[in-house]
Short mmCIF file of C-alpha atoms in Angstrom, two decimals:
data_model
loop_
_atom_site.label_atom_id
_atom_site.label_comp_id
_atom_site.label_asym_id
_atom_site.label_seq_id
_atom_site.Cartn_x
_atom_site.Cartn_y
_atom_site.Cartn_z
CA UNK F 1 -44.75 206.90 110.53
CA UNK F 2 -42.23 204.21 110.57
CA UNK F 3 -42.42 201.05 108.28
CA UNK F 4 -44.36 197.96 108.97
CA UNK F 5 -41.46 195.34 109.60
CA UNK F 6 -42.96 193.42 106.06
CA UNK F 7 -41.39 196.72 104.65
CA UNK F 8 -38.64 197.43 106.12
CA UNK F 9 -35.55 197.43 103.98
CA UNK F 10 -32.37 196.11 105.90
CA UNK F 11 -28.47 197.10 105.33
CA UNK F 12 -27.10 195.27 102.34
CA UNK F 13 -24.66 193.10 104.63
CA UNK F 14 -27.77 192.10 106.86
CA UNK F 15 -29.96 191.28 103.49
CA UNK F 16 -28.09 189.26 101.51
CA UNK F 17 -26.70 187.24 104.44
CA UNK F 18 -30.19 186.25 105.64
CA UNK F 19 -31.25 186.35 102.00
CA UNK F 20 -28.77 183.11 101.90
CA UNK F 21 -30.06 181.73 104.39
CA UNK F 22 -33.58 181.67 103.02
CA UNK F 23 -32.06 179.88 100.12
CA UNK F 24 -30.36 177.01 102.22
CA UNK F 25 -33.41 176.63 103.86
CA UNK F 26 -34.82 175.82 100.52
CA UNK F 27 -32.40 174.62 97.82
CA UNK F 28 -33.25 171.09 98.47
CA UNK F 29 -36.99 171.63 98.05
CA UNK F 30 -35.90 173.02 94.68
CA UNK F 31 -33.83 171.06 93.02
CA UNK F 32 -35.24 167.36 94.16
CA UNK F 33 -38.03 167.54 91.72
CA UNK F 34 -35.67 168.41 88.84
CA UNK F 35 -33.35 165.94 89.68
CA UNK F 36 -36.19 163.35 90.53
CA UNK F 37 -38.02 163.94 86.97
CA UNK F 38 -34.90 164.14 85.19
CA UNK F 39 -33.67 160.65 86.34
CA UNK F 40 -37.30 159.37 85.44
CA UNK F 41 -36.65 160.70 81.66
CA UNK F 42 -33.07 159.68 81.62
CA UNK F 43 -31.53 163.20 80.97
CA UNK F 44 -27.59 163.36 80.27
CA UNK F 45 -25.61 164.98 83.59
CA UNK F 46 -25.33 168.08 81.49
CA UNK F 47 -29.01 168.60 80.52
CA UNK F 48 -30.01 167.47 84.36
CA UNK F 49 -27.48 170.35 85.58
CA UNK F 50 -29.18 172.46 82.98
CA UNK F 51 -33.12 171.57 84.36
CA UNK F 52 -31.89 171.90 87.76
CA UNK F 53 -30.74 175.61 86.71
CA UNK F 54 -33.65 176.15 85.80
CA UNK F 55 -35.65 175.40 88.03
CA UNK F 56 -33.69 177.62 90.26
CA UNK F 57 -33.64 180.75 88.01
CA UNK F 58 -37.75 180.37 87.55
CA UNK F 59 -38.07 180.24 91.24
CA UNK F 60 -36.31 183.39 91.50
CA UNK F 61 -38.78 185.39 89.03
CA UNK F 62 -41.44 183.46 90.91
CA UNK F 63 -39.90 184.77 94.20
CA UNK F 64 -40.11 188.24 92.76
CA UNK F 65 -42.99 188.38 92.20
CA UNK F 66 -44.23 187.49 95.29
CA UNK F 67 -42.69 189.70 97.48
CA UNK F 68 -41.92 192.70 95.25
CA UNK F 69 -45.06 192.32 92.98
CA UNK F 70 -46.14 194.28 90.45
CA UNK F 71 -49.98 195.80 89.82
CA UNK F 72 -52.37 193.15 91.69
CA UNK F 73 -49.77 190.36 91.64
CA UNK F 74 -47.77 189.41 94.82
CA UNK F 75 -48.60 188.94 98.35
CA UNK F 76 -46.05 191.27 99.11
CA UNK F 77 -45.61 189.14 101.89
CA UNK F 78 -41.51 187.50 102.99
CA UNK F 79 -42.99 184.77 100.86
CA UNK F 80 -39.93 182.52 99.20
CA UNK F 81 -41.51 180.92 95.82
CA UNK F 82 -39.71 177.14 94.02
CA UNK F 83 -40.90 174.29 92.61
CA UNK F 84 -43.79 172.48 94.25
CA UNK F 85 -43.18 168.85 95.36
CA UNK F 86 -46.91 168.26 94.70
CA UNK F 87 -46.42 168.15 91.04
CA UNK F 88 -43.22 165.24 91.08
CA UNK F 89 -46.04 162.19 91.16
CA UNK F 90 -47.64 163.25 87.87
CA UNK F 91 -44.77 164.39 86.69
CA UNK F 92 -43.37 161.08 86.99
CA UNK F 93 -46.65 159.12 85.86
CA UNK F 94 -46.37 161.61 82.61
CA UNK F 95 -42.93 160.64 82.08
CA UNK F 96 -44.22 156.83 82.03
CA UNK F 97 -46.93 157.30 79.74
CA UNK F 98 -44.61 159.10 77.06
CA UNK F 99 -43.96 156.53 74.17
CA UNK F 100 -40.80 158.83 73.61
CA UNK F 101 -39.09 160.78 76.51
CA UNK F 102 -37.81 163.36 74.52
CA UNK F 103 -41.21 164.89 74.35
CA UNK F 104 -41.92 163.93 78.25
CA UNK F 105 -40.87 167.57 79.26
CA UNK F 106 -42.71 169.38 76.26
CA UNK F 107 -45.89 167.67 77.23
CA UNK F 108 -45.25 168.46 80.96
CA UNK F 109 -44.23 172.06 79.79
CA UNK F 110 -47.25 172.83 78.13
CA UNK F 111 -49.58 171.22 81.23
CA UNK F 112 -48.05 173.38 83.43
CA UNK F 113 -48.84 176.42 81.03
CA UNK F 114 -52.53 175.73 81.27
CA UNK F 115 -52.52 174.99 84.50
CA UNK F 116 -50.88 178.53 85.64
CA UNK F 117 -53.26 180.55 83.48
CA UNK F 118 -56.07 179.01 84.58
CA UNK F 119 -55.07 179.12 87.78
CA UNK F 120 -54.47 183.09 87.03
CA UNK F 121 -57.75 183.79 86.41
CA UNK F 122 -59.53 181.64 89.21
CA UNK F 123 -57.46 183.62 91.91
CA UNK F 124 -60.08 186.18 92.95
CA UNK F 125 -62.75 183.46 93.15
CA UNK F 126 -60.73 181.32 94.90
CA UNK F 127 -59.55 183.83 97.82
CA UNK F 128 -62.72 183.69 98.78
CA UNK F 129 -62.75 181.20 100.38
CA UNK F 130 -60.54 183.29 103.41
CA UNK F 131 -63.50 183.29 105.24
CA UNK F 132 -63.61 179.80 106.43
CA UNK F 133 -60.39 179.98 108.10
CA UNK F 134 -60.98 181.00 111.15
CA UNK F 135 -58.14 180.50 113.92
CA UNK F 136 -59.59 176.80 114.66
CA UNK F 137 -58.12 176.34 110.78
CA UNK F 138 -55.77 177.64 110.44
CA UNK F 139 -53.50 176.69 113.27
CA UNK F 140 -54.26 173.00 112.50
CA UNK F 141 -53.38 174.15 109.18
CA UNK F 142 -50.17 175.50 110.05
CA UNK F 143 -49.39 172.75 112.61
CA UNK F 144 -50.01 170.17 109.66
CA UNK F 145 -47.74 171.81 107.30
CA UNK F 146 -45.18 172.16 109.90
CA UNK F 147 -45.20 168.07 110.64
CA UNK F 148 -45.69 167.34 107.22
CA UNK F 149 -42.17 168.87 106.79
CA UNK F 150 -41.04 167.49 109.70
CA UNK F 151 -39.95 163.75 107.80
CA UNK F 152 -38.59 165.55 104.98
CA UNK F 153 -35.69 166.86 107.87
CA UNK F 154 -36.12 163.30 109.38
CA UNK F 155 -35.11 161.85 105.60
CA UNK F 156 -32.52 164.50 105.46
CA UNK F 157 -30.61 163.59 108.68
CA UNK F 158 -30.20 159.73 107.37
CA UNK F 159 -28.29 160.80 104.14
CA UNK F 160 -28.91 161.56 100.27
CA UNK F 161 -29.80 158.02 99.11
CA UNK F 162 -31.51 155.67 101.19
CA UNK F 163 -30.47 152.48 99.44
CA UNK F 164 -26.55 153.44 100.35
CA UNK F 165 -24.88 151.55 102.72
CA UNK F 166 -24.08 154.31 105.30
CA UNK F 167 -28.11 155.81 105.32
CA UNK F 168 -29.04 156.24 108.49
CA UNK F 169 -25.56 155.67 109.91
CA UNK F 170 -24.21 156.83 113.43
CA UNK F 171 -22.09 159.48 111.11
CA UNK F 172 -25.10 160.95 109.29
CA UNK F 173 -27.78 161.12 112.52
CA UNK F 174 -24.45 162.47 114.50
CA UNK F 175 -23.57 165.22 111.55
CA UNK F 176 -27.71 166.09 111.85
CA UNK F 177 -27.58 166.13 115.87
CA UNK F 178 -24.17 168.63 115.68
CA UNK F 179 -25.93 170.55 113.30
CA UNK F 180 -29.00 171.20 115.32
CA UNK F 181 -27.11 171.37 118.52
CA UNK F 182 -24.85 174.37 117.01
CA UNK F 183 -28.24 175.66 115.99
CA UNK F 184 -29.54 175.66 119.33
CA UNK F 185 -25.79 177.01 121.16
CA UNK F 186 -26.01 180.37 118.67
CA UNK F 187 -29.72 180.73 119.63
CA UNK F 188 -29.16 180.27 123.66
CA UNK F 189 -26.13 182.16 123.77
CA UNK F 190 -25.60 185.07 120.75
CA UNK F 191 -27.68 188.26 120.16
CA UNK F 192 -28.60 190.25 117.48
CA UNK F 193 -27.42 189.62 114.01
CA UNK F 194 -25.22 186.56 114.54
CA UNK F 195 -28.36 185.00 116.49
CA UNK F 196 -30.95 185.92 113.64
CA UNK F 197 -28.38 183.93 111.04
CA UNK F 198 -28.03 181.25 113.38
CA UNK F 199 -29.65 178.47 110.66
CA UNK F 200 -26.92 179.87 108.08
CA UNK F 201 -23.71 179.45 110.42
CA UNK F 202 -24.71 175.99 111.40
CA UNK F 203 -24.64 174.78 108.06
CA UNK F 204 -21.43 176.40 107.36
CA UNK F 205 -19.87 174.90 110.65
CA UNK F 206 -21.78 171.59 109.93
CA UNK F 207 -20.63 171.98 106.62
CA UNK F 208 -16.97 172.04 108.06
CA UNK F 209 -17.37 169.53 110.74
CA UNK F 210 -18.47 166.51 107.65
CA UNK F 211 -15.31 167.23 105.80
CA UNK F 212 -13.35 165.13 107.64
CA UNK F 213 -15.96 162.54 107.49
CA UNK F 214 -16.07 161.99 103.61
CA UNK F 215 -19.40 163.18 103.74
CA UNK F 216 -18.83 166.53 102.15
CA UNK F 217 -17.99 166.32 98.54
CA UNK F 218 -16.98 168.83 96.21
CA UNK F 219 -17.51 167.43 92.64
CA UNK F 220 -20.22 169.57 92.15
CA UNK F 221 -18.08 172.59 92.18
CA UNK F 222 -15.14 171.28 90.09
CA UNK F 223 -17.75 170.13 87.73
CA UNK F 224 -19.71 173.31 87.49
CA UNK F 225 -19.77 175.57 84.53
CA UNK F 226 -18.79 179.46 85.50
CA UNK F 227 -22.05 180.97 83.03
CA UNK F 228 -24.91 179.30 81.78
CA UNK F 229 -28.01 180.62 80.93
CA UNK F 230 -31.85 178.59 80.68
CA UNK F 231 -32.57 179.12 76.59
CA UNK F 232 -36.13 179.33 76.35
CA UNK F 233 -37.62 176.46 75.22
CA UNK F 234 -34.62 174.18 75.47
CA UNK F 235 -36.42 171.03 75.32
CA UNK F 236 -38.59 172.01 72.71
CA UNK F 237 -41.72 173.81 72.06
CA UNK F 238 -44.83 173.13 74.56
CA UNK F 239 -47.09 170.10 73.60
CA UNK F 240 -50.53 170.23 74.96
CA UNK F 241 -52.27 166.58 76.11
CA UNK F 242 -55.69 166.60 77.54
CA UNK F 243 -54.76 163.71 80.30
CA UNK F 244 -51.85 165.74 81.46
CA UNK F 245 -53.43 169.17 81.83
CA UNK F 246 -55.80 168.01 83.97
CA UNK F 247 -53.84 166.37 86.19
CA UNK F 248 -51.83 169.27 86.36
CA UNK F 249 -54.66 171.47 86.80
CA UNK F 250 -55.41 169.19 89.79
CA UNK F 251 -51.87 169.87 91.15
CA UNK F 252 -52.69 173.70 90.68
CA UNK F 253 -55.50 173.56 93.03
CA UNK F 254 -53.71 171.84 95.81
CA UNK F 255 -50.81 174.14 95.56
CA UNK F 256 -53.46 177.37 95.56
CA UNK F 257 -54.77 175.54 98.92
CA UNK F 258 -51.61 175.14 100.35
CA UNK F 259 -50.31 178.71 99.40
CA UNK F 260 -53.67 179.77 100.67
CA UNK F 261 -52.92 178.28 104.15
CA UNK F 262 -49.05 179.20 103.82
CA UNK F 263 -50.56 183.20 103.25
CA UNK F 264 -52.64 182.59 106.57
CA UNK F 265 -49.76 181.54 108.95
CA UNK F 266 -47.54 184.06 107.32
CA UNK F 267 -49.51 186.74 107.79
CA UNK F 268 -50.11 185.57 111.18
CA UNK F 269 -46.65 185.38 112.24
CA UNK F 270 -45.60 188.94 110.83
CA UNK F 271 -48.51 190.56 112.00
CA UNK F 272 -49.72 191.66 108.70
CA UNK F 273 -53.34 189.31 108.62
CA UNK F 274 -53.63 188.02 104.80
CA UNK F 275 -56.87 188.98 103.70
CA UNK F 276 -58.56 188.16 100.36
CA UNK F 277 -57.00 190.63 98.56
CA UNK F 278 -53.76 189.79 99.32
CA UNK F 279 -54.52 185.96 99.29
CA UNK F 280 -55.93 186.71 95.31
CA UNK F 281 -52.29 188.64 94.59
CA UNK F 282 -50.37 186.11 96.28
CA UNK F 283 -52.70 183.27 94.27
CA UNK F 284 -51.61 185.50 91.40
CA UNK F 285 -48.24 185.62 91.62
CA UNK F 286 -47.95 181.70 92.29
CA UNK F 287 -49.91 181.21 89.40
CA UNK F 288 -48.35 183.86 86.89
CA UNK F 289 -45.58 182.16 87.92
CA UNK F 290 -46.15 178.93 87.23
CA UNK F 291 -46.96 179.89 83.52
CA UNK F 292 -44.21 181.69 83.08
CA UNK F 293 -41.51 179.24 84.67
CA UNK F 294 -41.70 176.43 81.23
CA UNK F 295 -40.41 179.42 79.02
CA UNK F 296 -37.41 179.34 81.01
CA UNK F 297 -37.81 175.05 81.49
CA UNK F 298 -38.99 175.35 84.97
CA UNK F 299 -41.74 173.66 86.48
CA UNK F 300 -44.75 174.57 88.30
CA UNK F 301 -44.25 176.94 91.24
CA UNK F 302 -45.43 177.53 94.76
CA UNK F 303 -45.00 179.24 98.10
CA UNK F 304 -42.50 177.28 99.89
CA UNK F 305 -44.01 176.24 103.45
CA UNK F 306 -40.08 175.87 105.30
CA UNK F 307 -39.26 179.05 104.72
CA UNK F 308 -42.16 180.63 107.41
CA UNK F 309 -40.46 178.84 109.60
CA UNK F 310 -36.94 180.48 109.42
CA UNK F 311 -39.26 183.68 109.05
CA UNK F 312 -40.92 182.74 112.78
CA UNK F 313 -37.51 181.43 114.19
CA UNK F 314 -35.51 184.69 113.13
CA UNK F 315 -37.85 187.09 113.71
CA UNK F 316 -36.62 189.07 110.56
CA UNK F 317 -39.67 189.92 108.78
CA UNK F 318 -38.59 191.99 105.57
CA UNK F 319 -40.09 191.15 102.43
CA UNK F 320 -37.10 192.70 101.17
CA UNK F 321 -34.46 189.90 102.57
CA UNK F 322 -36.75 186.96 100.62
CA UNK F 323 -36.36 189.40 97.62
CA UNK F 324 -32.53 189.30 97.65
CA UNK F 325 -32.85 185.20 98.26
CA UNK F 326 -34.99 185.34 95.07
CA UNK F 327 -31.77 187.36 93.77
CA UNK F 328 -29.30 184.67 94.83
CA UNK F 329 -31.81 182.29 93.22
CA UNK F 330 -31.74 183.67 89.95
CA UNK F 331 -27.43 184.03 90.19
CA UNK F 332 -27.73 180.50 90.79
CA UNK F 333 -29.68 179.50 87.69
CA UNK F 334 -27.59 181.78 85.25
CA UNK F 335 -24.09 180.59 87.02
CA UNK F 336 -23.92 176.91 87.72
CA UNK F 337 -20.58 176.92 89.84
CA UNK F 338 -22.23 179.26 92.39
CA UNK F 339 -25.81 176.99 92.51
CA UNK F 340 -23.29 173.58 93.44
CA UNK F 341 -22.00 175.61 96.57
CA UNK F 342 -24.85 175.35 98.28
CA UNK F 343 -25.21 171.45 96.84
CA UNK F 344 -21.78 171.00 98.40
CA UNK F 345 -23.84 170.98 102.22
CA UNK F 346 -24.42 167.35 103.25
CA UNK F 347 -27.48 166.05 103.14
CA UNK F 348 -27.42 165.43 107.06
CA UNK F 349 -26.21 168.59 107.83
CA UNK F 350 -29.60 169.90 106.34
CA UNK F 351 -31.24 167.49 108.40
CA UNK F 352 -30.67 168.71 111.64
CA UNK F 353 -31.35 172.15 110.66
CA UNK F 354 -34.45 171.08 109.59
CA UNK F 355 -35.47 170.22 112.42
CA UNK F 356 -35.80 173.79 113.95
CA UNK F 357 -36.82 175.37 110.81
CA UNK F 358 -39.92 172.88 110.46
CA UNK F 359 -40.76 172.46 114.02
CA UNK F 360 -40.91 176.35 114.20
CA UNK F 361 -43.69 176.17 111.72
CA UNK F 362 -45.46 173.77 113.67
CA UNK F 363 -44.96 175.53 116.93
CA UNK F 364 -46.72 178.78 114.99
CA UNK F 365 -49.29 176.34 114.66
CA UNK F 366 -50.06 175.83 117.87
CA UNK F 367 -49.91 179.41 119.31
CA UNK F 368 -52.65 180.02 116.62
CA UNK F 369 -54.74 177.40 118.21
CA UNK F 370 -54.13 178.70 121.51
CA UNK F 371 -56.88 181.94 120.11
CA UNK F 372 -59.05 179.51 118.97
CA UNK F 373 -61.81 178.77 121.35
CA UNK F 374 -60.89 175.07 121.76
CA UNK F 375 -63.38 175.11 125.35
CA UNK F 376 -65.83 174.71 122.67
CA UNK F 377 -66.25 170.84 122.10
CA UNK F 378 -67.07 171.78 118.63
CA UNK F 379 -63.64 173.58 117.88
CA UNK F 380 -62.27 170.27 119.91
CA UNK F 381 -63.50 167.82 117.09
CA UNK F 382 -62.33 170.09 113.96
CA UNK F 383 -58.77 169.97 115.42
CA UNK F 384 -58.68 166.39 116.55
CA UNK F 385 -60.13 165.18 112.98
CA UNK F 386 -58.30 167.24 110.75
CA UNK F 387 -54.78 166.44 112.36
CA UNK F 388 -55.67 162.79 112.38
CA UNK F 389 -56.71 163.14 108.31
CA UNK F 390 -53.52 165.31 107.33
CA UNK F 391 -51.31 163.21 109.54
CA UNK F 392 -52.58 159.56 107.46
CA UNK F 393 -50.10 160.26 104.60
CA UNK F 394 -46.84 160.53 106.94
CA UNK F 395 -47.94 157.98 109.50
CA UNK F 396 -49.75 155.33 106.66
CA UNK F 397 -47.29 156.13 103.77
CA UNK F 398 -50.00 153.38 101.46
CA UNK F 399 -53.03 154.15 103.34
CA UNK F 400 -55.01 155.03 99.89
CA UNK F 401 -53.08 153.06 97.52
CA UNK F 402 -56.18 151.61 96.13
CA UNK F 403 -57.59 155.04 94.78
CA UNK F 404 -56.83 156.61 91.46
CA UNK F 405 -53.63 158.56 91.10
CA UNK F 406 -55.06 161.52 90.16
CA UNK F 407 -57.26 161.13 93.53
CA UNK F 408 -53.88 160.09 95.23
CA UNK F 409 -52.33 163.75 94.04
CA UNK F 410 -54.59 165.19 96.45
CA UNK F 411 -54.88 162.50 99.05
CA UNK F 412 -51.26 162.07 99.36
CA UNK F 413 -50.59 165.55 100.94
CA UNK F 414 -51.62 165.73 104.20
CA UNK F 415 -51.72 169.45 104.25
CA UNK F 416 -54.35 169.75 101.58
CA UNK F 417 -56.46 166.70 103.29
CA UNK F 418 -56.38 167.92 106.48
CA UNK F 419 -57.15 171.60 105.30
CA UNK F 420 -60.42 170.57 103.24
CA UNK F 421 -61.47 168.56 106.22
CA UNK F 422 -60.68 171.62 108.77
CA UNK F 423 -63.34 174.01 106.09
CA UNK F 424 -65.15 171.52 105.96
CA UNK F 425 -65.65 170.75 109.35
CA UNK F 426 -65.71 174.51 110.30
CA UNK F 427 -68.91 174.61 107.78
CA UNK F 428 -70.59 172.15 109.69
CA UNK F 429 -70.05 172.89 112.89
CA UNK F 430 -69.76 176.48 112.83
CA UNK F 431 -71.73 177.57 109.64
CA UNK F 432 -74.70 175.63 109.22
CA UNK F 433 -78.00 174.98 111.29
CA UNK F 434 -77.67 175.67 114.75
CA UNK F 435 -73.61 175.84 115.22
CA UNK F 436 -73.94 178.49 113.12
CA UNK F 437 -75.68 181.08 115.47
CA UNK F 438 -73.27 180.62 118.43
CA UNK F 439 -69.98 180.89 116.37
CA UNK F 440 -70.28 184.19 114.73
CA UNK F 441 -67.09 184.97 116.71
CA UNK F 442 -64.48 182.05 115.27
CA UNK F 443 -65.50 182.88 111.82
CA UNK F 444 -63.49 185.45 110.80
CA UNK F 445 -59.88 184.48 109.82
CA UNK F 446 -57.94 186.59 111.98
CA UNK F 447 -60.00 187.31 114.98
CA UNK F 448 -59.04 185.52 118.35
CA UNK F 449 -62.40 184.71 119.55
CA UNK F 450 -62.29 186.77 122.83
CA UNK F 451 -65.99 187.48 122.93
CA UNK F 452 -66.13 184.12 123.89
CA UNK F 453 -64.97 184.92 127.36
CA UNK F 454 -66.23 188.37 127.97
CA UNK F 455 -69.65 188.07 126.16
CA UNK F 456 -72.72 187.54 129.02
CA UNK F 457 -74.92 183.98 129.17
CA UNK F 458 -78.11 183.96 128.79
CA UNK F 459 -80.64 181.36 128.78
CA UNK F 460 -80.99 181.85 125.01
CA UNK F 461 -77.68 180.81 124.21
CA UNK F 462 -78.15 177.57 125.06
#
């Protein structure tokens, strides 16, 4: 019996070239939050370069263990695993309330330890909760994560610093449109392996095209040290603070809900359904993780949500090929000089493939709904709400500046909003009282609903 595509174990050429390309898709995602924190703390260029490393050598382990897994940990899914954006806000607000920085990343260090092993052990209670996603959920789910990524590309395209003088400029949106439009040409017109790297070449070519536009720099290369490993512990030994574990353990359950909704749409568009044992594994290995990643000075880790959608767009569904990105990730963190390569592709020329990689995600989205009874005027009103909730933060960037920021941690992701509200919503009108008899069908997580069409009336059904 032949492998299930999740299993299937590609020649080494084919895997590590597609492995790359899993990591462009994500390097940004990855180091932003280092950089971002590190800037907040005032770290020296070298110790930034350092955090940055290490960041990117945790989110290989972390990658790992998703996809290779060991015992009950890992989805074993082509799940790519980095540092969660969801965390940079507290992170930040931590950074603030420490009298003196030098103990900002100790305190953070030891929040995120908690956090993960707590977060460890609540995985098999949590997975439970797989059975209120039925299709109705999660392909608003999966459509919200996709346009929730969609700005990021949007920010991308304009340049690396918005207060510049040339963000936004002709040059950057042009780089972003080339970029995309390459994309599109090696999708339209190639086959096979050259088509299923098409996201890779057109950052290479965009890559090429910005030279001549002073947009590609190179310092980061020159600059780079050849070796460099992340000494445990390099910023001292993990302090533990009440005030930040919890808001840490806050960001832990968003990221569980959005790596529970990532699982969903991945398993979806491979065609192996998640269920809750693999959610709980997957939970597992994000959280493990997470606990592990301050040894090694990384932060708090996650499923990275971009990344399904270069797994939809190319079609490649090997486990295997996210393992050797996870590979490249952890080369990267123990030699510098290799990690600036990928820093040497403009910010615009990210941009524009963004654009396909997130919109793909979003597209998955939507053939999910497609299977998910929306004749039902009930199914109607979970999807309309929910988008409109998850889409407030993108569309009313302030909307609940008034509320706590712990509150705001969890209110400022539209995913996680417009997820709760889509259970939520599901529970009401498909669980409880009378909407609960009639929708036996949409319940389940991966079923398509078709007794809804093929199932006789009867007066009693009314």
């Amino acid at each position: 019996m032949a492998d299930h595509p999740v299993d299937e174990k590609l020649p080494a050429l084919k895997m590590a070239t597609t492995g790359l390309q899993h990591v462009a898709a994500m390097y940004a995602g990855v180091v932003a939050p280092p950089l971002i924190v590190g800037a907040a703390i005032g770290l020296t260029a070298t110790d930034l370069t350092f955090l940055t490393g290490a960041c990117l050598f945790t989110a290989g382990l972390a990658t790992f263990l998703q996809t290779l897994g060991i015992w009950k940990i890992g989805a074993r899914l082509p799940f790519v695993n980095g540092v969660t954006f969801a965390g940079v806000a507290p992170m930040t607000a931590i950074v603030a309330s420490t009298e003196d920085k030098s103990d900002a990343l100790p305190i953070i260090f030891g929040a995120v330890i908690v956090a993960g092993l707590l977060g460890f052990l609540a995985a098999p209670v949590f997975c439970k909760a797989v059975r209120f996603f039925p299709p109705v959920v999660t392909g608003t789910v999966i459509t919200l994560i996709g346009i929730s990524l969609l700005p990021v590309a949007f920010g991308w395209a304009q340049g690396p610093d918005p207060t510049a003088h040339d963000y936004g400029s002709v040059t950057n949106l042009g780089l972003a449109a080339v970029t995309l439009l390459i994309v599109l040409l090696l999708r339209r017109f190639t086959r096979g392996f050259v088509k299923q790297i098409a996201v890779l070449l057109g950052l290479v070519v965009g890559t090429l095209i910005a030279i001549p536009f002073g947009v590609t720099d190179f310092g980061p290369v020159a600059d780079a040290a050849v070796v460099g490993f992340p000494t445990p512990f390099h910023f001292g030994a993990p302090q533990f603070q009440l005030a930040a574990i919890i808001s840490m353990c806050v960001v832990m359950v968003v990221s569980m809900t959005e790596s529970t909704a990532d699982m969903l749409a991945l398993g979806e568009i491979v065609d192996r359904p998640a269920d809750e044992r693999t959610i709980a594994a997957g939970l597992r290995a994000d959280t493990l993780g997470s606990a592990i990643s301050p040894l090694f000075n990384g932060f708090m880790c996650s499923a990275f949500a971009q990344n399904i959608g270069l797994v939809a767009m190319t079609k490649i569904r090997s486990r295997y090929v996210v393992a050797a990105g996870g590979g490249f990730l952890v080369l990267m963190g123990l030699c510098p000089m290799a990690a600036s390569l990928i820093a040497v592709v403009p910010r615009p020329v990210l941009g524009g493939a963004g654009v396909v990689l997130f919109g793909s995600v979003a597209a998955s989205g939507i053939q999910t709904l497609v299977r998910a009874a929306l004749d039902r005027d009930n199914n109607v009103l979970i999807v309309a709400v929910s988008l409109a909730v998850g889409i407030i933060p993108i569309t009313a960037p302030e909307f609940y500046h008034a509320f706590p920021e712990t509150a705001r941690i969890v209110l400022d992701s539209g995913i996680s909003t417009g997820c709760v509200a889509a259970v939520l919503l599901n529970v009401v009108f498909n669980h409880l009282g009378k909407g609960g008899h009639d929708a036996h069908d949409v319940t389940h997580p991966m079923e398509a609903g078709e007794e809804l069409t093929s199932a006789p009336k009867t007066p009693a059904a009314s």
